[in-house]
């Protein structure tokens, strides 16, 4: 019987440790520093990397770290009682056709879910709410703009 494989680490082809990569990316994202400023700060701490390495790591690992932070944040928010969502829809044109972009935003301004449909009716609102609730759990209150399809859904 074959042994189950461990998932491959995204850091496997890099000579630096994952902790250093995370530190570099978080320094660049969290503080208003340029790539060269991050390079200088790390050099003072004994880590000699190029500013292009900082840019490469930011492009490669930034989305992964952001998704991880977002996932941890949603898990923490599920346990609170005062989680409030704001739902709205916006008209957008895609290839010259009018579509509707539905959004769920939490009380801290973080976009939770986005859904694009061709119609603006009960079925579209229901599909959007079903997707958002499945992914993020139940909210204490949901604030809408009073569109008739939301109460129906």
C-alpha positions as YAML, in Angstrom:
chain: A
units: angstrom
residues:
- id: 1
  name: UNK
  ca: [0.00, 0.00, 0.00]
- id: 2
  name: UNK
  ca: [1.51, 3.36, -1.01]
- id: 3
  name: UNK
  ca: [2.33, 5.86, 1.70]
- id: 4
  name: UNK
  ca: [0.40, 9.12, 1.60]
- id: 5
  name: UNK
  ca: [2.48, 12.03, 0.37]
- id: 6
  name: UNK
  ca: [3.02, 15.12, 2.40]
- id: 7
  name: UNK
  ca: [1.92, 18.30, 0.65]
- id: 8
  name: UNK
  ca: [4.88, 20.04, -0.93]
- id: 9
  name: UNK
  ca: [6.03, 23.14, 0.88]
- id: 10
  name: UNK
  ca: [5.92, 26.35, -1.16]
- id: 11
  name: UNK
  ca: [9.33, 27.21, 0.35]
- id: 12
  name: UNK
  ca: [11.06, 24.04, -0.86]
- id: 13
  name: UNK
  ca: [13.18, 25.63, -3.61]
- id: 14
  name: UNK
  ca: [14.45, 28.56, -1.55]
- id: 15
  name: UNK
  ca: [17.67, 28.64, 0.46]
- id: 16
  name: UNK
  ca: [16.19, 30.92, 3.11]
- id: 17
  name: UNK
  ca: [14.02, 29.66, 5.92]
- id: 18
  name: UNK
  ca: [10.25, 30.20, 5.82]
- id: 19
  name: UNK
  ca: [10.51, 32.41, 8.91]
- id: 20
  name: UNK
  ca: [12.88, 34.82, 7.14]
- id: 21
  name: UNK
  ca: [10.66, 34.92, 4.04]
- id: 22
  name: UNK
  ca: [7.60, 35.64, 6.18]
- id: 23
  name: UNK
  ca: [9.48, 38.36, 8.08]
- id: 24
  name: UNK
  ca: [10.60, 40.04, 4.85]
- id: 25
  name: UNK
  ca: [7.14, 39.99, 3.27]
- id: 26
  name: UNK
  ca: [5.40, 41.17, 6.44]
- id: 27
  name: UNK
  ca: [7.90, 44.02, 6.92]
- id: 28
  name: UNK
  ca: [7.30, 45.23, 3.38]
- id: 29
  name: UNK
  ca: [3.52, 44.95, 3.61]
- id: 30
  name: UNK
  ca: [2.95, 46.11, 7.18]
- id: 31
  name: UNK
  ca: [5.19, 49.18, 7.26]
- id: 32
  name: UNK
  ca: [5.50, 51.96, 4.67]
- id: 33
  name: UNK
  ca: [8.95, 50.88, 3.55]
- id: 34
  name: UNK
  ca: [10.49, 50.69, 0.11]
- id: 35
  name: UNK
  ca: [12.15, 47.52, -1.15]
- id: 36
  name: UNK
  ca: [15.56, 49.04, -0.51]
- id: 37
  name: UNK
  ca: [14.56, 50.11, 3.02]
- id: 38
  name: UNK
  ca: [13.59, 46.52, 3.83]
- id: 39
  name: UNK
  ca: [16.91, 45.38, 2.37]
- id: 40
  name: UNK
  ca: [18.81, 47.87, 4.59]
- id: 41
  name: UNK
  ca: [16.89, 46.95, 7.76]
- id: 42
  name: UNK
  ca: [17.52, 43.26, 7.22]
- id: 43
  name: UNK
  ca: [21.21, 43.88, 6.47]
- id: 44
  name: UNK
  ca: [21.52, 45.62, 9.86]
- id: 45
  name: UNK
  ca: [20.12, 42.44, 11.42]
- id: 46
  name: UNK
  ca: [22.58, 40.18, 9.60]
- id: 47
  name: UNK
  ca: [20.35, 39.04, 6.72]
- id: 48
  name: UNK
  ca: [21.94, 39.88, 3.38]
- id: 49
  name: UNK
  ca: [19.37, 39.82, 0.58]
- id: 50
  name: UNK
  ca: [18.77, 41.98, -2.49]
- id: 51
  name: UNK
  ca: [15.81, 44.31, -2.89]
- id: 52
  name: UNK
  ca: [14.79, 42.27, -5.96]
- id: 53
  name: UNK
  ca: [14.56, 39.23, -3.69]
- id: 54
  name: UNK
  ca: [12.18, 41.18, -1.47]
- id: 55
  name: UNK
  ca: [10.03, 42.04, -4.51]
- id: 56
  name: UNK
  ca: [10.08, 38.45, -5.77]
- id: 57
  name: UNK
  ca: [9.10, 37.03, -2.38]
- id: 58
  name: UNK
  ca: [6.37, 39.65, -2.00]
- id: 59
  name: UNK
  ca: [4.89, 38.73, -5.39]
- id: 60
  name: UNK
  ca: [5.20, 35.01, -4.78]
- id: 61
  name: UNK
  ca: [4.21, 34.65, -1.11]
- id: 62
  name: UNK
  ca: [2.18, 37.80, -0.45]
- id: 63
  name: UNK
  ca: [-1.14, 36.37, -1.71]
- id: 64
  name: UNK
  ca: [-0.55, 33.14, 0.24]
- id: 65
  name: UNK
  ca: [0.10, 35.05, 3.49]
- id: 66
  name: UNK
  ca: [-2.90, 37.33, 2.85]
- id: 67
  name: UNK
  ca: [-5.19, 34.33, 2.35]
- id: 68
  name: UNK
  ca: [-3.86, 32.77, 5.55]
- id: 69
  name: UNK
  ca: [-4.48, 35.97, 7.53]
- id: 70
  name: UNK
  ca: [-7.97, 36.31, 6.02]
- id: 71
  name: UNK
  ca: [-8.80, 32.69, 6.91]
- id: 72
  name: UNK
  ca: [-7.62, 33.15, 10.51]
- id: 73
  name: UNK
  ca: [-9.58, 36.38, 10.79]
- id: 74
  name: UNK
  ca: [-12.81, 34.78, 9.55]
- id: 75
  name: UNK
  ca: [-12.37, 31.89, 12.00]
- id: 76
  name: UNK
  ca: [-11.94, 34.37, 14.84]
- id: 77
  name: UNK
  ca: [-14.96, 36.41, 13.72]
- id: 78
  name: UNK
  ca: [-17.22, 33.36, 13.59]
- id: 79
  name: UNK
  ca: [-16.96, 33.09, 17.36]
- id: 80
  name: UNK
  ca: [-17.98, 36.69, 18.07]
- id: 81
  name: UNK
  ca: [-21.59, 37.67, 18.58]
- id: 82
  name: UNK
  ca: [-21.39, 41.09, 16.95]
- id: 83
  name: UNK
  ca: [-20.47, 40.05, 13.44]
- id: 84
  name: UNK
  ca: [-22.49, 42.29, 11.11]
- id: 85
  name: UNK
  ca: [-22.57, 42.08, 7.33]
- id: 86
  name: UNK
  ca: [-23.52, 44.76, 4.82]
- id: 87
  name: UNK
  ca: [-24.87, 43.48, 1.50]
- id: 88
  name: UNK
  ca: [-25.11, 45.54, -1.66]
- id: 89
  name: UNK
  ca: [-25.07, 45.21, -5.40]
- id: 90
  name: UNK
  ca: [-23.42, 47.29, -8.11]
- id: 91
  name: UNK
  ca: [-24.06, 47.50, -11.85]
- id: 92
  name: UNK
  ca: [-20.99, 46.59, -13.92]
- id: 93
  name: UNK
  ca: [-20.44, 46.20, -17.63]
- id: 94
  name: UNK
  ca: [-18.59, 43.14, -18.81]
- id: 95
  name: UNK
  ca: [-17.94, 42.94, -22.57]
- id: 96
  name: UNK
  ca: [-20.63, 45.57, -23.11]
- id: 97
  name: UNK
  ca: [-23.32, 43.64, -21.20]
- id: 98
  name: UNK
  ca: [-24.78, 44.78, -17.91]
- id: 99
  name: UNK
  ca: [-24.16, 42.45, -14.95]
- id: 100
  name: UNK
  ca: [-24.68, 42.74, -11.22]
- id: 101
  name: UNK
  ca: [-21.86, 42.44, -8.72]
- id: 102
  name: UNK
  ca: [-23.11, 41.41, -5.27]
- id: 103
  name: UNK
  ca: [-20.87, 42.05, -2.25]
- id: 104
  name: UNK
  ca: [-20.84, 41.05, 1.40]
- id: 105
  name: UNK
  ca: [-18.73, 43.35, 3.58]
- id: 106
  name: UNK
  ca: [-18.26, 42.84, 7.32]
- id: 107
  name: UNK
  ca: [-18.44, 45.59, 9.94]
- id: 108
  name: UNK
  ca: [-14.68, 46.16, 9.75]
- id: 109
  name: UNK
  ca: [-14.78, 46.83, 6.01]
- id: 110
  name: UNK
  ca: [-13.30, 43.51, 4.88]
- id: 111
  name: UNK
  ca: [-14.91, 42.14, 1.70]
- id: 112
  name: UNK
  ca: [-16.11, 38.64, 2.51]
- id: 113
  name: UNK
  ca: [-17.71, 37.49, -0.70]
- id: 114
  name: UNK
  ca: [-18.23, 38.70, -4.27]
- id: 115
  name: UNK
  ca: [-20.70, 37.22, -6.74]
- id: 116
  name: UNK
  ca: [-21.45, 38.29, -10.34]
- id: 117
  name: UNK
  ca: [-24.77, 37.48, -12.03]
- id: 118
  name: UNK
  ca: [-26.67, 38.52, -15.13]
- id: 119
  name: UNK
  ca: [-29.97, 38.87, -13.27]
- id: 120
  name: UNK
  ca: [-31.00, 40.81, -10.21]
- id: 121
  name: UNK
  ca: [-33.74, 38.64, -8.76]
- id: 122
  name: UNK
  ca: [-34.61, 36.31, -5.91]
- id: 123
  name: UNK
  ca: [-32.67, 33.36, -7.33]
- id: 124
  name: UNK
  ca: [-29.48, 35.43, -7.70]
- id: 125
  name: UNK
  ca: [-29.80, 36.85, -4.18]
- id: 126
  name: UNK
  ca: [-30.43, 33.36, -2.81]
- id: 127
  name: UNK
  ca: [-27.37, 31.91, -4.59]
- id: 128
  name: UNK
  ca: [-25.21, 34.75, -3.31]
- id: 129
  name: UNK
  ca: [-26.40, 34.42, 0.29]
- id: 130
  name: UNK
  ca: [-26.06, 30.64, 0.19]
- id: 131
  name: UNK
  ca: [-22.46, 30.93, -1.03]
- id: 132
  name: UNK
  ca: [-21.57, 33.56, 1.58]
- id: 133
  name: UNK
  ca: [-23.17, 31.69, 4.49]
- id: 134
  name: UNK
  ca: [-21.56, 28.39, 3.48]
- id: 135
  name: UNK
  ca: [-18.11, 29.94, 3.33]
- id: 136
  name: UNK
  ca: [-18.22, 32.35, 6.28]
- id: 137
  name: UNK
  ca: [-20.86, 31.00, 8.65]
- id: 138
  name: UNK
  ca: [-23.77, 32.87, 10.12]
- id: 139
  name: UNK
  ca: [-23.77, 36.60, 10.85]
- id: 140
  name: UNK
  ca: [-25.52, 38.19, 13.81]
- id: 141
  name: UNK
  ca: [-27.18, 40.84, 11.63]
- id: 142
  name: UNK
  ca: [-27.29, 41.47, 7.91]
- id: 143
  name: UNK
  ca: [-27.79, 45.05, 6.72]
- id: 144
  name: UNK
  ca: [-29.13, 45.50, 3.18]
- id: 145
  name: UNK
  ca: [-30.17, 48.40, 1.02]
- id: 146
  name: UNK
  ca: [-33.81, 47.28, 1.16]
- id: 147
  name: UNK
  ca: [-33.99, 45.53, -2.20]
- id: 148
  name: UNK
  ca: [-37.01, 43.23, -2.43]
- id: 149
  name: UNK
  ca: [-35.03, 40.15, -3.44]
- id: 150
  name: UNK
  ca: [-33.07, 40.02, -0.15]
- id: 151
  name: UNK
  ca: [-36.01, 39.28, 2.21]
- id: 152
  name: UNK
  ca: [-37.29, 36.72, -0.29]
- id: 153
  name: UNK
  ca: [-33.93, 34.98, -0.23]
...
